[in-house]
Coordinates of N, CA, C and O in Angstrom, one line a residue:
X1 N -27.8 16.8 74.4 CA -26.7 17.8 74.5 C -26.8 18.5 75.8 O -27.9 18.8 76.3
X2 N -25.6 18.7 76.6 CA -25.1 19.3 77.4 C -25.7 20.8 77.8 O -24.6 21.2 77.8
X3 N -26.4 21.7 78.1 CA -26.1 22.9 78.2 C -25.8 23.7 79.9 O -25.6 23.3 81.1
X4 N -25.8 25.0 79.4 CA -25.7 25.9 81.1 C -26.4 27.2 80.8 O -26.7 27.3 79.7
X5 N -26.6 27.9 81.4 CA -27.6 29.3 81.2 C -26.5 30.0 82.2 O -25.9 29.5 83.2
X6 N -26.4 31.2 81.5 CA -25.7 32.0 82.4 C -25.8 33.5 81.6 O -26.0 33.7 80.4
X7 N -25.5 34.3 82.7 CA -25.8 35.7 82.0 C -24.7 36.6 81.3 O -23.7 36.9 82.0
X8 N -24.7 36.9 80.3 CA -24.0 37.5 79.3 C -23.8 38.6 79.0 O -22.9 39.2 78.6
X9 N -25.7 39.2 79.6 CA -25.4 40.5 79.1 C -25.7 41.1 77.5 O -25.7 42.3 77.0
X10 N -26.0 40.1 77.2 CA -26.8 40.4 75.9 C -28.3 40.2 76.0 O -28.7 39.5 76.9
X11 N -29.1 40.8 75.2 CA -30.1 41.5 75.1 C -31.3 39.9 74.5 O -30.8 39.1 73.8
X12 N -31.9 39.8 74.6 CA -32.7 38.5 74.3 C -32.6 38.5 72.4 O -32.5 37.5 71.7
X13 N -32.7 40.0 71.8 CA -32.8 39.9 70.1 C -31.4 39.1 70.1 O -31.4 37.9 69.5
X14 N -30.2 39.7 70.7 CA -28.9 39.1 70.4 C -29.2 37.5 70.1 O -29.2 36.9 69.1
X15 N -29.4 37.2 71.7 CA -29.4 35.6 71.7 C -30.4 34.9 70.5 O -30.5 33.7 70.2
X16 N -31.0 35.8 70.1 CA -32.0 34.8 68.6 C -31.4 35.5 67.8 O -32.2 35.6 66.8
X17 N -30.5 36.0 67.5 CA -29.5 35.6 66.1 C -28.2 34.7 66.2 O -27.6 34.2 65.2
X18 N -28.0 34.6 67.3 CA -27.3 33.3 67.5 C -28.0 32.1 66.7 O -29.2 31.8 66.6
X19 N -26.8 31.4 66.0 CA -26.8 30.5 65.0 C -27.6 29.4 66.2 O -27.5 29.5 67.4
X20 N -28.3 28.2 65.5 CA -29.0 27.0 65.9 C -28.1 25.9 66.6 O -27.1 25.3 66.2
X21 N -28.7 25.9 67.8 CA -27.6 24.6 68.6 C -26.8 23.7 67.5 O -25.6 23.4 67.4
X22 N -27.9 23.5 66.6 CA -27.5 21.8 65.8 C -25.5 22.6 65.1 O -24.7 21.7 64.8
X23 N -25.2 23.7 65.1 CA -24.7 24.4 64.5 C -23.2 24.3 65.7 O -22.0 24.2 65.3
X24 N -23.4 24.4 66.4 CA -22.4 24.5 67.5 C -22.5 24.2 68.7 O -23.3 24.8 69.3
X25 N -21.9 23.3 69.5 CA -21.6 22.7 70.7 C -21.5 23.5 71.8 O -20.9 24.5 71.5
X26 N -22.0 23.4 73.0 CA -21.6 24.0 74.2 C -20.7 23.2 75.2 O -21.3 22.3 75.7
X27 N -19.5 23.5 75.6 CA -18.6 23.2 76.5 C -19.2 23.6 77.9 O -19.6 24.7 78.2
X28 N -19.2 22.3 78.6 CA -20.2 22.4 80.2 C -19.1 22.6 80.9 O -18.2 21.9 80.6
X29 N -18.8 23.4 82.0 CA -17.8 23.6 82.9 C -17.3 22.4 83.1 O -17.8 21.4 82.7
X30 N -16.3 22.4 83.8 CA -15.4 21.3 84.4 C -15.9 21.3 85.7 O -15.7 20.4 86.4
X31 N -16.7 22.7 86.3 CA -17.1 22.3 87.6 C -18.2 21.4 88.2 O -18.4 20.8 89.2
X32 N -18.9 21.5 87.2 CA -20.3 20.4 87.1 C -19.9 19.1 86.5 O -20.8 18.4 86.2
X33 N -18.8 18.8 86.3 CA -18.7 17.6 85.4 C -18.1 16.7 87.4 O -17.3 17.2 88.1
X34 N -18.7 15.4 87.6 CA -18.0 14.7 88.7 C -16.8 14.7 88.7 O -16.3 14.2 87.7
X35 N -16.1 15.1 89.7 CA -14.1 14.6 89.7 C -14.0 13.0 89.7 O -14.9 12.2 89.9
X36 N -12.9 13.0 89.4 CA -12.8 11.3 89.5 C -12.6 10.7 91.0 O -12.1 11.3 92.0
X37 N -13.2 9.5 90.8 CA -13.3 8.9 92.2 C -11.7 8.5 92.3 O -10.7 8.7 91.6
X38 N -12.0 7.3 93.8 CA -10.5 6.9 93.7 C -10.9 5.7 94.2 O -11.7 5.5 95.1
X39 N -10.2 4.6 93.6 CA -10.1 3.3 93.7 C -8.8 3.4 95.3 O -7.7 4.0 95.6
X40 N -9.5 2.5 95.8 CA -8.2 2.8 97.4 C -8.6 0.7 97.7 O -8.0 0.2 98.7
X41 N -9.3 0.1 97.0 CA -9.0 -0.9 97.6 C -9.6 -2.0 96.0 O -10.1 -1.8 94.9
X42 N -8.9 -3.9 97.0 CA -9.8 -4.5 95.9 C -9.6 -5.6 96.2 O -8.5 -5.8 96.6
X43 N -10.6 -6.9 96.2 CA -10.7 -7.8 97.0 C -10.3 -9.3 95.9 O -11.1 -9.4 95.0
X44 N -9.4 -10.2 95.8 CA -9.1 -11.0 94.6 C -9.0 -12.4 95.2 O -8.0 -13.0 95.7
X45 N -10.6 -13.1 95.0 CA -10.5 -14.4 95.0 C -11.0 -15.1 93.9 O -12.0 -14.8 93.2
X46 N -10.0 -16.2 93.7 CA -9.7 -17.0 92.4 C -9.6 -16.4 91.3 O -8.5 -16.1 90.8
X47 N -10.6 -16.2 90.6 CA -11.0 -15.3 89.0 C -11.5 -14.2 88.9 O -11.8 -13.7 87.9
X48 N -11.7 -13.6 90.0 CA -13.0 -12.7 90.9 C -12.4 -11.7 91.3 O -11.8 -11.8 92.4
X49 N -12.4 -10.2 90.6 CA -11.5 -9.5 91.4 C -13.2 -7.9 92.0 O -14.3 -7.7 91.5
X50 N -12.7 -7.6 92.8 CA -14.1 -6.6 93.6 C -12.9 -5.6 93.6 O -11.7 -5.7 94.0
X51 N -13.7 -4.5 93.0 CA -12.8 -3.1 93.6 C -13.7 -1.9 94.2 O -14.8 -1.6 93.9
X52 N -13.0 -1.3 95.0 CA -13.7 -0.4 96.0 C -13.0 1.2 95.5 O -11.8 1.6 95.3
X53 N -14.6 2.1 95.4 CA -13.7 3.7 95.0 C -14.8 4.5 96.2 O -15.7 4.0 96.8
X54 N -14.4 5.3 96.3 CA -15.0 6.8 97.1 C -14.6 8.0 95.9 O -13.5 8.2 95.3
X55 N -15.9 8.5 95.9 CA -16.0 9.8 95.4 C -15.7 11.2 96.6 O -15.9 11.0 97.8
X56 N -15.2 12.4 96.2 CA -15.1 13.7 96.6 C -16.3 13.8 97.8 O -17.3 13.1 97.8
X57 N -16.1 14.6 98.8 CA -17.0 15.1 99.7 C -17.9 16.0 98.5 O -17.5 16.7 97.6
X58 N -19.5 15.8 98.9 CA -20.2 16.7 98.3 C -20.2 16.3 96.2 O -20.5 17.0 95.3
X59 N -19.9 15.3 96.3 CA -19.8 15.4 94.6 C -21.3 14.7 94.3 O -22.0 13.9 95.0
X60 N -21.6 15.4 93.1 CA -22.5 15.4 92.5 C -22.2 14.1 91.3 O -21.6 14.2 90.2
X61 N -22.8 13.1 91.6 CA -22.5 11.4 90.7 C -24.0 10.8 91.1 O -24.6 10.6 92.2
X62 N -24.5 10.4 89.6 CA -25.3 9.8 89.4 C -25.4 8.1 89.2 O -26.4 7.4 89.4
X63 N -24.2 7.7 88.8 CA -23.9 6.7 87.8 C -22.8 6.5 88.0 O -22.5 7.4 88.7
X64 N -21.5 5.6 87.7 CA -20.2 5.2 87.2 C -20.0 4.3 85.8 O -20.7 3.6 85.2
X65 N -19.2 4.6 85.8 CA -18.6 3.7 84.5 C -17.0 3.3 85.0 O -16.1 4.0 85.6
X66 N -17.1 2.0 84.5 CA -16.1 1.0 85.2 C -14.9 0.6 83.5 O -15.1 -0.1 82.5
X67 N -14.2 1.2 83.7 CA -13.3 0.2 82.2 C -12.1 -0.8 82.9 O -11.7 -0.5 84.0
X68 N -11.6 -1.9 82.2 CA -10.5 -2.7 82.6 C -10.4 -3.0 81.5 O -11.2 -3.0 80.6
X69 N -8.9 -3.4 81.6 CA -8.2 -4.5 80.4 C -7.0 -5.3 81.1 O -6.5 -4.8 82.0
X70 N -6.6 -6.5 80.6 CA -5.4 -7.3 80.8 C -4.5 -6.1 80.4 O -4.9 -5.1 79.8
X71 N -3.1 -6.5 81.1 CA -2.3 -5.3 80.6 C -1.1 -6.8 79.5 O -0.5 -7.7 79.9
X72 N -1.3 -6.4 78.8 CA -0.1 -7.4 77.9 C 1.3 -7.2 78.2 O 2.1 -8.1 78.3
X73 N 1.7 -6.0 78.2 CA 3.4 -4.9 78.2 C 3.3 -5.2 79.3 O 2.3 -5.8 79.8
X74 N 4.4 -4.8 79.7 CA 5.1 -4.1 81.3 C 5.2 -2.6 80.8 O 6.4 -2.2 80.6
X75 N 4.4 -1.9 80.6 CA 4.6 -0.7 80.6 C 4.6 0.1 81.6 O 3.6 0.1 82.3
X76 N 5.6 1.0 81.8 CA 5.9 1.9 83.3 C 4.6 3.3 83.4 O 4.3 4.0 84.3
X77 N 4.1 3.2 82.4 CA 2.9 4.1 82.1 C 1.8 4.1 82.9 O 1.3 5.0 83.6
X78 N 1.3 2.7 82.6 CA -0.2 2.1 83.1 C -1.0 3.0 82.7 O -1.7 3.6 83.6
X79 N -1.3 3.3 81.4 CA -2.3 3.6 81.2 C -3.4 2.5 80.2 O -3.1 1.4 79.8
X80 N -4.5 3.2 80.0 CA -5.6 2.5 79.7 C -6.0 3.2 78.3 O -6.5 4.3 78.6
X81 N -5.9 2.9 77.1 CA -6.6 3.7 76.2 C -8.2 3.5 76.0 O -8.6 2.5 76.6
X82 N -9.1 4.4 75.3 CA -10.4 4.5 75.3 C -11.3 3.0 74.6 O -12.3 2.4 74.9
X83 N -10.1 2.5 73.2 CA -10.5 1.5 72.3 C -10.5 0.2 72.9 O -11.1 -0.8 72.5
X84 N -9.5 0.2 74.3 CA -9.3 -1.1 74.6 C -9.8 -1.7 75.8 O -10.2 -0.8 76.5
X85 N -10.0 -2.6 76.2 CA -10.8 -2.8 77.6 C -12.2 -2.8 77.6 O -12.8 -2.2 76.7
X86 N -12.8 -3.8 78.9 CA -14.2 -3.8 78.6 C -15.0 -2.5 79.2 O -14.5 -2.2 80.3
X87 N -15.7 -2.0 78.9 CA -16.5 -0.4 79.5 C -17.8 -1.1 80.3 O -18.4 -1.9 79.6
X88 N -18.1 -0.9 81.4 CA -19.7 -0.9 82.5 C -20.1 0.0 82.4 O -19.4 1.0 82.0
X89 N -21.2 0.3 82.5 CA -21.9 1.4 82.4 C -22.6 1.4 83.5 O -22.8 0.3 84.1
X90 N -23.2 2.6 84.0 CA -24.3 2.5 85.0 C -25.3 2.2 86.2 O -26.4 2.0 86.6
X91 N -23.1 2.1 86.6 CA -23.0 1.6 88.0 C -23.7 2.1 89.0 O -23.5 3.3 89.1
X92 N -24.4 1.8 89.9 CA -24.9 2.4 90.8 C -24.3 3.1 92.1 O -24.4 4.2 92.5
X93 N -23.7 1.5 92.7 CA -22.8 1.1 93.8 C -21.5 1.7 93.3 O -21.1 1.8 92.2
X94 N -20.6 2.2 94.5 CA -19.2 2.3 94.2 C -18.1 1.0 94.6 O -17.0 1.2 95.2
X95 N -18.7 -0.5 94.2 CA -18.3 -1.3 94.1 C -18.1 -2.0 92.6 O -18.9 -1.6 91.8
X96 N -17.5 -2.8 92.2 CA -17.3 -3.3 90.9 C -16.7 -5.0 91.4 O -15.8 -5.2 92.2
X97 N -17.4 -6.1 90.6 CA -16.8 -7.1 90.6 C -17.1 -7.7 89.1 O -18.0 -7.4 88.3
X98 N -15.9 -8.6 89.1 CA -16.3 -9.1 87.6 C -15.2 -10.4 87.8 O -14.2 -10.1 88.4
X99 N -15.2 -11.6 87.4 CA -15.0 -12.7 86.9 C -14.2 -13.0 86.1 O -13.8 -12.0 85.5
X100 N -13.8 -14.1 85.8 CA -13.4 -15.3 84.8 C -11.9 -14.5 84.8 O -11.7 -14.4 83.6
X101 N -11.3 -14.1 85.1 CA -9.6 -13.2 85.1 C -9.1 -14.3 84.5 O -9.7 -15.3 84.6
X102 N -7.7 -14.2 83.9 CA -6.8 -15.2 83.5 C -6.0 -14.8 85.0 O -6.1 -13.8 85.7
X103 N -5.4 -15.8 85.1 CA -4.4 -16.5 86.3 C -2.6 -15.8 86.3 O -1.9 -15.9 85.2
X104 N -2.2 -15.3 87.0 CA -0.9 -14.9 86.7 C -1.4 -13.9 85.7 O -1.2 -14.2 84.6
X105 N -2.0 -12.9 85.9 CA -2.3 -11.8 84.9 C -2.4 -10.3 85.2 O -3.2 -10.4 86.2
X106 N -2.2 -9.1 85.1 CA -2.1 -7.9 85.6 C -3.2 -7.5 84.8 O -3.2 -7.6 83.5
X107 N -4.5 -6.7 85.8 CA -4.9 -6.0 84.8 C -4.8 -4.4 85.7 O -4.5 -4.1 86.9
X108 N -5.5 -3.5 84.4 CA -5.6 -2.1 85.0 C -7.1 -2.0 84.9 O -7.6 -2.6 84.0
X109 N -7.9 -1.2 85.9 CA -9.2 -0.7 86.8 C -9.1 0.7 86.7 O -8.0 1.2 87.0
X110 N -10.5 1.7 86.1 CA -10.5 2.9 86.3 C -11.7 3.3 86.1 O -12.2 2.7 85.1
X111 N -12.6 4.3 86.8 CA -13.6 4.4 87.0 C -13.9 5.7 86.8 O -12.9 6.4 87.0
X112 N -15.1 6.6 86.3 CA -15.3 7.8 86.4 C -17.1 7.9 87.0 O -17.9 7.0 87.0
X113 N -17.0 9.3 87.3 CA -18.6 9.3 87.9 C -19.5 9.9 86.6 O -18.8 10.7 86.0
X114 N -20.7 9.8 86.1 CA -21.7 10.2 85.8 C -22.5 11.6 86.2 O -21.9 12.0 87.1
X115 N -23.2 12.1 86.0 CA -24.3 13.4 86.3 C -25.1 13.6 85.2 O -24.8 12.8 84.2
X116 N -25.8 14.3 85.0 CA -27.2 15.0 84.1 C -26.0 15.6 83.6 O -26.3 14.9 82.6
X117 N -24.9 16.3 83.2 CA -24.0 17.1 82.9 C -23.0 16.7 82.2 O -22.3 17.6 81.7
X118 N -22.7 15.1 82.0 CA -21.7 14.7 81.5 C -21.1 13.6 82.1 O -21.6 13.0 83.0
X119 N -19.7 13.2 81.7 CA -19.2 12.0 82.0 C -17.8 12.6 83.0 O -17.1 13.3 82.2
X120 N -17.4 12.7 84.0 CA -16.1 13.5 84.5 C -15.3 12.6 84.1 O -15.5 11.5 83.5
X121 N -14.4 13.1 84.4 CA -12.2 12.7 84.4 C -12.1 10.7 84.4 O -13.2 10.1 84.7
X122 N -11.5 10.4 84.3 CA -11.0 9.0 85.1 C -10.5 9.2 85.8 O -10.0 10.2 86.1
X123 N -10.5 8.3 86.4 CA -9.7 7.5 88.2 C -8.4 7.3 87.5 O -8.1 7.4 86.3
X124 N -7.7 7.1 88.7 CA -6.0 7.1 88.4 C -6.0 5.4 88.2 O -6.7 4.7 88.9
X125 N -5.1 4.9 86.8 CA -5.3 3.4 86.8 C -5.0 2.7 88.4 O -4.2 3.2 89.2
X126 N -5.7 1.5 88.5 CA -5.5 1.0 89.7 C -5.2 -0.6 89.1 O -5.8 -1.1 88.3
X127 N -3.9 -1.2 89.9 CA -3.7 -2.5 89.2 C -3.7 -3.5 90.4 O -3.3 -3.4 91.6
X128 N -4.5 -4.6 89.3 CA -5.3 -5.8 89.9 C -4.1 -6.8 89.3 O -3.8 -6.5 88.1
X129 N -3.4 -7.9 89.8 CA -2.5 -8.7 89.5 C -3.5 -9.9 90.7 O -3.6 -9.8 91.9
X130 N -4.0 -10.9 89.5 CA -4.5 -12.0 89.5 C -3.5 -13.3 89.6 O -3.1 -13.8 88.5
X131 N -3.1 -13.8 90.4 CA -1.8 -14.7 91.1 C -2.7 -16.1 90.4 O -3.8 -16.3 90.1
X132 N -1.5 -16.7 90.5 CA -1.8 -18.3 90.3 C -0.5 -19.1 90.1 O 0.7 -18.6 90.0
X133 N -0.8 -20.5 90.0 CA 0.7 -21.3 90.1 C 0.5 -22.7 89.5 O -0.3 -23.5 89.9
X134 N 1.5 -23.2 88.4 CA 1.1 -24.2 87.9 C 0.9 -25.4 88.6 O 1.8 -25.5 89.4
X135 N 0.2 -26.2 88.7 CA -0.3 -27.4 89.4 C 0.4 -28.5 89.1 O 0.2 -29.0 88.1
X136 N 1.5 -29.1 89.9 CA 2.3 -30.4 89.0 C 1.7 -31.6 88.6 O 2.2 -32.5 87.8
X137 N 0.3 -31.5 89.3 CA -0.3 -32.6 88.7 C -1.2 -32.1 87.3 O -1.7 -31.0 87.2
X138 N -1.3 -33.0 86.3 CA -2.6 -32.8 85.2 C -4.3 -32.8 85.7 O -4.9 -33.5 86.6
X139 N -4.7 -32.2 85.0 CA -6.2 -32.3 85.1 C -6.5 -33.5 84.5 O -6.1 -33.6 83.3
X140 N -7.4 -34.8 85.0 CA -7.3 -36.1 84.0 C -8.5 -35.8 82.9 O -8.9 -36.5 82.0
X141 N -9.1 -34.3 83.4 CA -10.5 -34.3 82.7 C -9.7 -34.0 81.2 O -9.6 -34.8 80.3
X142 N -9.0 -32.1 81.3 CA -8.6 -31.8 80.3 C -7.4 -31.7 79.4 O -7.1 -31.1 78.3
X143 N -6.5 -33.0 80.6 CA -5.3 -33.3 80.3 C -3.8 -31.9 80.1 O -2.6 -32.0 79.8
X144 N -4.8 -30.8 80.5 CA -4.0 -29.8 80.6 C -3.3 -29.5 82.3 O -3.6 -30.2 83.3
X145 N -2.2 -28.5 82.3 CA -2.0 -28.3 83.7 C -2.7 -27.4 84.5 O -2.5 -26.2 84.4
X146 N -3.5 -28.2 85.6 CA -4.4 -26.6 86.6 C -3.8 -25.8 86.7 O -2.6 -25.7 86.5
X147 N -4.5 -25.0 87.0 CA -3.9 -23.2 87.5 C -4.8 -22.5 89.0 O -5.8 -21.8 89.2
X148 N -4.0 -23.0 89.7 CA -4.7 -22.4 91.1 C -4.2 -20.6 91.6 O -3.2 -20.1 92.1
X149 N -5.1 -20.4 91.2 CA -5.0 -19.0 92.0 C -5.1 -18.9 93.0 O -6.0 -19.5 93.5
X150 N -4.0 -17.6 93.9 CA -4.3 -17.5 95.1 C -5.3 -16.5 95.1 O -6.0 -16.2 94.1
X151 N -5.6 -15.6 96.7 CA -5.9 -15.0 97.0 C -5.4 -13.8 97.6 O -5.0 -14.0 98.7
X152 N -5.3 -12.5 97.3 CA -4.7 -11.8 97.3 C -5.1 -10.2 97.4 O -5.8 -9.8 96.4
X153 N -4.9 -9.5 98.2 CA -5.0 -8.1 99.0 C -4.4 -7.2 99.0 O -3.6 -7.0 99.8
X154 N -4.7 -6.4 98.0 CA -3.5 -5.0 97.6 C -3.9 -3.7 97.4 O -4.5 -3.5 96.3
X155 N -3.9 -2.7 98.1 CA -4.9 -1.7 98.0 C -4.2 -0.6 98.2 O -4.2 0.1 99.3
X156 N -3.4 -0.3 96.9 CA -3.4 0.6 96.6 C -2.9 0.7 95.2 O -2.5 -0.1 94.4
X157 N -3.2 2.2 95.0 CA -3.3 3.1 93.4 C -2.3 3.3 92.8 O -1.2 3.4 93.5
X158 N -2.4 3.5 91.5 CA -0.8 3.7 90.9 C -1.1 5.3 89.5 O -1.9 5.2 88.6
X159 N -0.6 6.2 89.7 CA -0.8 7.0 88.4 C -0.3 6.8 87.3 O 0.7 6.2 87.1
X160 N -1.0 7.2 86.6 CA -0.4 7.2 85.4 C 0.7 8.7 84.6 O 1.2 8.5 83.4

């Protein structure tokens, strides 16, 4: 559990009749909690997308957490719900790469920083569109049609 000490002004008997943590939650300021970083770049070769964030001057970030998902819609939104998408945890670096992407595919990227204090805000979604192009020839292995992805350079953010 979260807490903060700060002075109240009540008398120490007060504070020991105050009911038992297990009893009630403490809300940690929003100032201690990390702002969201910002995704400003992202590097996409073949299946392979790398994304680049910077945190605030002076912020206090222990950790990141990285979420993505394919975006299925064209939704003018771009947002990301909590249930969907894969979650990283315990990023160190304020870089992110990850693999195997489907071809011709849009996904959304969003990151938040970590502290001893909590988890802060998300990052504004940032969209990754994974290019590719059907191959006129067949594959003789899988008798299916290749899918060559390009490579591709786009660095910038989109809100939600």
């Amino acid at each position: 559990m979260n807490t903060f000490h700060c002075h109240s002004g009540r008398s120490h008997d007060d504070l020991e009749a105050l009911p038992s943590s297990r009893n009630f939650s403490v809300k940690v300021p929003d100032c201690l909690l990390p702002r969201p970083p910002i995704i400003y770049q992202h590097i996409m070769l073949e299946d392979t997308a790398k994304i680049y964030w910077m945190v605030p001057i002076g912020e206090n970030t222990d950790v990141f957490d990285v979420q993505f998902q394919e975006v299925v819609s064209n939704d003018s939104r771009m947002s990301l719900s909590e249930e969907r998408g894969d979650l990283f945890s315990g990023i160190k670096a304020c870089t992110f790469e990850t693999g195997s992407l489907n071809p011709c595919s849009e996904y959304l990227f969003r990151v938040r920083g970590v502290n001893t204090n909590g988890e802060g805000e998300w990052s504004y979604p940032y969209r990754v569109v994974a290019e590719g192009e059907v191959d006129s020839q067949q594959s003789v292995d899988s008798g299916r049609f290749m899918i060559n992805p390009k490579s591709r350079i786009q660095g910038r953010s989109k809100r939600s």
